Coordinates of C-alpha atoms in Angstrom, one line a residue:
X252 CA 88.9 90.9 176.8
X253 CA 89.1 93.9 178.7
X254 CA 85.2 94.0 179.2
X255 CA 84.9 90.0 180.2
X256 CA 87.5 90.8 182.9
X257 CA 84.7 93.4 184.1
X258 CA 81.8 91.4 184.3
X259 CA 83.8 88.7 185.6
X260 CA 84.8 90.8 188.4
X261 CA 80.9 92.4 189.3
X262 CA 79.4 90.7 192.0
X263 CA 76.0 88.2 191.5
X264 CA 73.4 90.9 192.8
X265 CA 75.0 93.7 190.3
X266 CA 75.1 91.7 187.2
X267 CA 71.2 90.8 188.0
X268 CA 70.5 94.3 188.9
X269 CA 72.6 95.0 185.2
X270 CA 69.7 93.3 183.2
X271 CA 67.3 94.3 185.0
X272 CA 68.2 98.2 185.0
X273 CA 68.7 97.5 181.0
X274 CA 65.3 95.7 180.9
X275 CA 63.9 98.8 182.6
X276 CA 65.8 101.6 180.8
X277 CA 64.9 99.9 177.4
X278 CA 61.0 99.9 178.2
X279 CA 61.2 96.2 178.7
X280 CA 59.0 95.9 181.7
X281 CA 55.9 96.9 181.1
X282 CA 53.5 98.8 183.6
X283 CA 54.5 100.6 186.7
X284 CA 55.1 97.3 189.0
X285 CA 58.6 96.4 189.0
X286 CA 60.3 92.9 189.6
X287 CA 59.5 90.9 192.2
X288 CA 61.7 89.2 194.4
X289 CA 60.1 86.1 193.4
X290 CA 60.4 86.6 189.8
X291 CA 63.9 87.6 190.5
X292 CA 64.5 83.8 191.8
X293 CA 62.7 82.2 189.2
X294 CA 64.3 83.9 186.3
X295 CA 67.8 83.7 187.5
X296 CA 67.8 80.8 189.6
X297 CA 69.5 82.9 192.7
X298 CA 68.9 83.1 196.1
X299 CA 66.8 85.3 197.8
X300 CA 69.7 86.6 199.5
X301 CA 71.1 87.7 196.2
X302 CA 67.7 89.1 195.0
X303 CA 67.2 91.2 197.6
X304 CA 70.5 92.9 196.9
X305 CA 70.0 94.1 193.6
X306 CA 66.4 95.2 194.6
X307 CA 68.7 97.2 196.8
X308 CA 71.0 98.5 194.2
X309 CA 68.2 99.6 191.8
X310 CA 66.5 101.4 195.0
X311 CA 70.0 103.0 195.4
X312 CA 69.8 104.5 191.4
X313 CA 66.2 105.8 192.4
X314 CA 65.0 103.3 189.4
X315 CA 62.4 101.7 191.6
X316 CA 60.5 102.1 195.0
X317 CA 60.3 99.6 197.4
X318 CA 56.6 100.1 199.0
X319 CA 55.4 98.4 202.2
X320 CA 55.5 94.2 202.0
X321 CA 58.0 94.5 199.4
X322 CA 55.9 95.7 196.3
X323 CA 58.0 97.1 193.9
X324 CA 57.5 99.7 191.6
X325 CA 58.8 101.7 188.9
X326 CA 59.9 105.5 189.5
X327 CA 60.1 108.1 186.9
X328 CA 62.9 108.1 184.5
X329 CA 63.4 111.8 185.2
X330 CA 64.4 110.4 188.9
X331 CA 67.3 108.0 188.4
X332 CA 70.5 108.8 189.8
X333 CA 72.5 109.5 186.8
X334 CA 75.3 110.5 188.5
X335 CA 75.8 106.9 189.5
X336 CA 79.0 105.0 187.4
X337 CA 76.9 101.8 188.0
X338 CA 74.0 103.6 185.9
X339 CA 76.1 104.7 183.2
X340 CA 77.1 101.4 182.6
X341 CA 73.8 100.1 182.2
X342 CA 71.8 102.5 179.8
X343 CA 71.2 101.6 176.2
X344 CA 74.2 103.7 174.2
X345 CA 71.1 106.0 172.5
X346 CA 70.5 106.9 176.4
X347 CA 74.2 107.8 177.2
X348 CA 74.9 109.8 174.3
X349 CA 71.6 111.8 175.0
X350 CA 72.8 112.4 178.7
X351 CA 76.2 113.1 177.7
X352 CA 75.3 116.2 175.8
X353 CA 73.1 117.6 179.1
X354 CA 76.3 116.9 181.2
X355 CA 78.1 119.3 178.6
X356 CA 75.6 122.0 178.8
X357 CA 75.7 121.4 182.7
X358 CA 79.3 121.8 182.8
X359 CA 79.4 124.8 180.8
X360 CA 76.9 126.2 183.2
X361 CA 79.2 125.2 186.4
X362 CA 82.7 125.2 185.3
X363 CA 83.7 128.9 184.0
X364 CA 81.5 130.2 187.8
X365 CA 84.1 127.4 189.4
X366 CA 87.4 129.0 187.5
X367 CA 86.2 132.5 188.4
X368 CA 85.4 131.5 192.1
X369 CA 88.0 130.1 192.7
X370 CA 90.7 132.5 191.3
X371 CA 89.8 134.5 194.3
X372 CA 90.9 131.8 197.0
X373 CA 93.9 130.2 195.4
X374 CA 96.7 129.2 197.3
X375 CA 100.1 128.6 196.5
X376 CA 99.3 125.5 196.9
X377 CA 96.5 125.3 195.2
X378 CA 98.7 126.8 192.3
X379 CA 101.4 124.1 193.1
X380 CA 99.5 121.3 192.5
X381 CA 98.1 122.8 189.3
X382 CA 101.0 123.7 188.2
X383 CA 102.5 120.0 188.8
X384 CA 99.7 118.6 187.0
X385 CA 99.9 121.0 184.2
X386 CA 103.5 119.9 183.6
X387 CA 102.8 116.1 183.8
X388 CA 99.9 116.7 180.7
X389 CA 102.4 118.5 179.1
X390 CA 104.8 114.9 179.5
X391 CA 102.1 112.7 178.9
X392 CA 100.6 114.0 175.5
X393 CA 101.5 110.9 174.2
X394 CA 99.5 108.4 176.5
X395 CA 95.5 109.3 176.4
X396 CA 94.6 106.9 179.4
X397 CA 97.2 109.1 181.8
X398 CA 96.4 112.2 180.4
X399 CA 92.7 111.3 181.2
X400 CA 93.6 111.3 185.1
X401 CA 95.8 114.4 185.0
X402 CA 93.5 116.1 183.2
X403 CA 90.3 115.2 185.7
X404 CA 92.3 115.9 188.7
X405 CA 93.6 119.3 187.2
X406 CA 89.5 120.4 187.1
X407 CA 89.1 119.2 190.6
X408 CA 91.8 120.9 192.0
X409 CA 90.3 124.2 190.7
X410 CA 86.7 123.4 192.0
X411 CA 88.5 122.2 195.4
X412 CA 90.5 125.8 195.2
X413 CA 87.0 127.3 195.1
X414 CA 86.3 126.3 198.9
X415 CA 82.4 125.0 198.2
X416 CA 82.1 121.5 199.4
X417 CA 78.5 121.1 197.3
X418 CA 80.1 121.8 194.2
X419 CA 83.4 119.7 194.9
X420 CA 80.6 116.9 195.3
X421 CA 78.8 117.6 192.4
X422 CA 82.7 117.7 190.5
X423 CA 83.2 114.5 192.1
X424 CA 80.4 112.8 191.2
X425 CA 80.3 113.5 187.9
X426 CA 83.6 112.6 186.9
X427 CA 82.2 109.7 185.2
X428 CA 80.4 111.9 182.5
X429 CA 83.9 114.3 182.1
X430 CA 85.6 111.1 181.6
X431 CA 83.3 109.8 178.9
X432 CA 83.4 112.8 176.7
X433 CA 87.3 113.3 177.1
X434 CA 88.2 109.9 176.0
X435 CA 85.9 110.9 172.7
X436 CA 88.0 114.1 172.4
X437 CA 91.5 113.2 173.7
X438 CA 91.2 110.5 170.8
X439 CA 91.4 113.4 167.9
X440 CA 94.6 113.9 165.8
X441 CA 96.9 117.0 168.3
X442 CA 94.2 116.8 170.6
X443 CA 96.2 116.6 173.8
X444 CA 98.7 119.2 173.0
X445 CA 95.9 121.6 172.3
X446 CA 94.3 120.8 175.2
X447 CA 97.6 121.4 177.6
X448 CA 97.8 124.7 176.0
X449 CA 94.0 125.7 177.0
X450 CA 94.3 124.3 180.9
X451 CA 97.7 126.4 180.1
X452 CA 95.6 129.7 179.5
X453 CA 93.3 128.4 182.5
X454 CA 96.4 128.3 185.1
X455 CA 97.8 131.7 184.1
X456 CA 94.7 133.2 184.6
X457 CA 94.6 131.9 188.1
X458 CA 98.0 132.8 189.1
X459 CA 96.9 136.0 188.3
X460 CA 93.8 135.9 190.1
X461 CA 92.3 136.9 187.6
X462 CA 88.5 135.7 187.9
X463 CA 87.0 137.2 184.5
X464 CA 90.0 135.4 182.2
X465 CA 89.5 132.2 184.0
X466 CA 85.7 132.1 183.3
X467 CA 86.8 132.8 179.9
X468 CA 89.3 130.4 179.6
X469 CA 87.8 127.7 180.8
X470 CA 84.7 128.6 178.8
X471 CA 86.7 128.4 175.7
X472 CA 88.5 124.9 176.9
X473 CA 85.1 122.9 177.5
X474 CA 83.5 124.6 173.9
X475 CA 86.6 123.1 172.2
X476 CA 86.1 119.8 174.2
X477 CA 82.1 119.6 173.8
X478 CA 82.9 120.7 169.4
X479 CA 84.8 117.3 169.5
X480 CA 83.2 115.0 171.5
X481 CA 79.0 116.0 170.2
X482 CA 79.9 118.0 167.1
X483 CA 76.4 117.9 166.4
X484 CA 75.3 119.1 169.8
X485 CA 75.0 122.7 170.2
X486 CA 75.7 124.0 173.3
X487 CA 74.7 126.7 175.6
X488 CA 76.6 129.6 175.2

């Protein structure tokens, strides 16, 4: 029901771009020339208005190029925006599992430099909000979907506490990705609790400022999440 609801609610240029991106990602148009607008109105019977628009929102996922009088072609599958929500819905589930283990190596690149940055600029309110959050997780153990939210806005607050606006972008952005492989995790039996008492180990090492602990705790935190969620993944160390 819930996922009716959601394409009920996508607008007429976005569900065509939705097959077409799928027709794409799956190999299913073959060449380098991408749709045309014209094949766009034959096939689905819309209006060029309406063609032109998802043209638009596959240009805007770097999926395709459109050249001088409105050729359009194919860009390289190492070039898609894959930081886009709209993307992630629209890749074949072989796709998204593959891309959810580079966004686990990619966090355990970024994350534990974010903890041990930011340790060194927290605020009190900074450590307020933290620790308000951290005490809401420890409430909401019981409900996966809020937990989710807390637990997201808990790892921005760090990266926001670490003063670098490129990396609270980057955070932002792929939010989508965190949320995917914590909703595989938070799903385990004593999951959540476990994973309170980690960010747990993460906030007392920022109250204490102490950068070298938080690396480390937050190392340890997104090992445990990544052994859950890809258990047959390894991970960089």
């Amino acid at each position: 029901m819930v996922d009716s609801i959601e394409v009920k609610l996508q607008t007429l240029p976005k569900q065509v771009a939705g097959v077409l991106a799928r027709r794409i990602a799956t190999g299913g148009v073959a060449g380098s020339q991408g749709p045309s607008e014209q094949q766009i109105l034959q096939e689905f019977g819309v209006s060029r208005a309406v063609a032109r628009e998802a043209l638009k929102i596959l240009s805007s996922l770097d999926m395709i190029e459109i050249a001088q009088g409105r050729r359009v072609v194919l860009r390289p599958a190492e070039e898609w925006d894959y930081l886009s929500p709209l993307l992630i819905d629209w890749l074949p589930p072989e796709q998204v599992r593959e891309l959810l283990a580079e966004a686990h190596a990619t966090r355990i690149i970024i994350e534990p430099a974010i903890a041990a940055i930011a340790a060194k600029h927290m605020t009190k309110e900074n450590l307020e909000r933290l620790g308000t959050l951290l005490a809401a997780m420890s409430a909401t153990e019981d409900n996966p979907d809020a937990y989710l939210k807390l637990d997201l806005d808990f790892h921005m607050e760090i990266c926001r506490a670490s003063r670098n606006r490129i990396l609270d972008r980057f955070m932002y952005s792929s939010r989508w990705w965190q949320a995917a492989s914590r909703r595989i995790s938070n799903q385990m039996p004593h999951a959540l609790p476990s994973a309170t008492e980690m960010h747990r180990a993460i906030y007392e090492a920022l109250v204490a400022r102490d950068a070298k602990r938080a690396e480390e705790a937050m190392r340890r935190h997104l090992k445990a999440t990544i052994a859950v969620a890809m258990p047959d993944k390894e991970m960089a160390s």
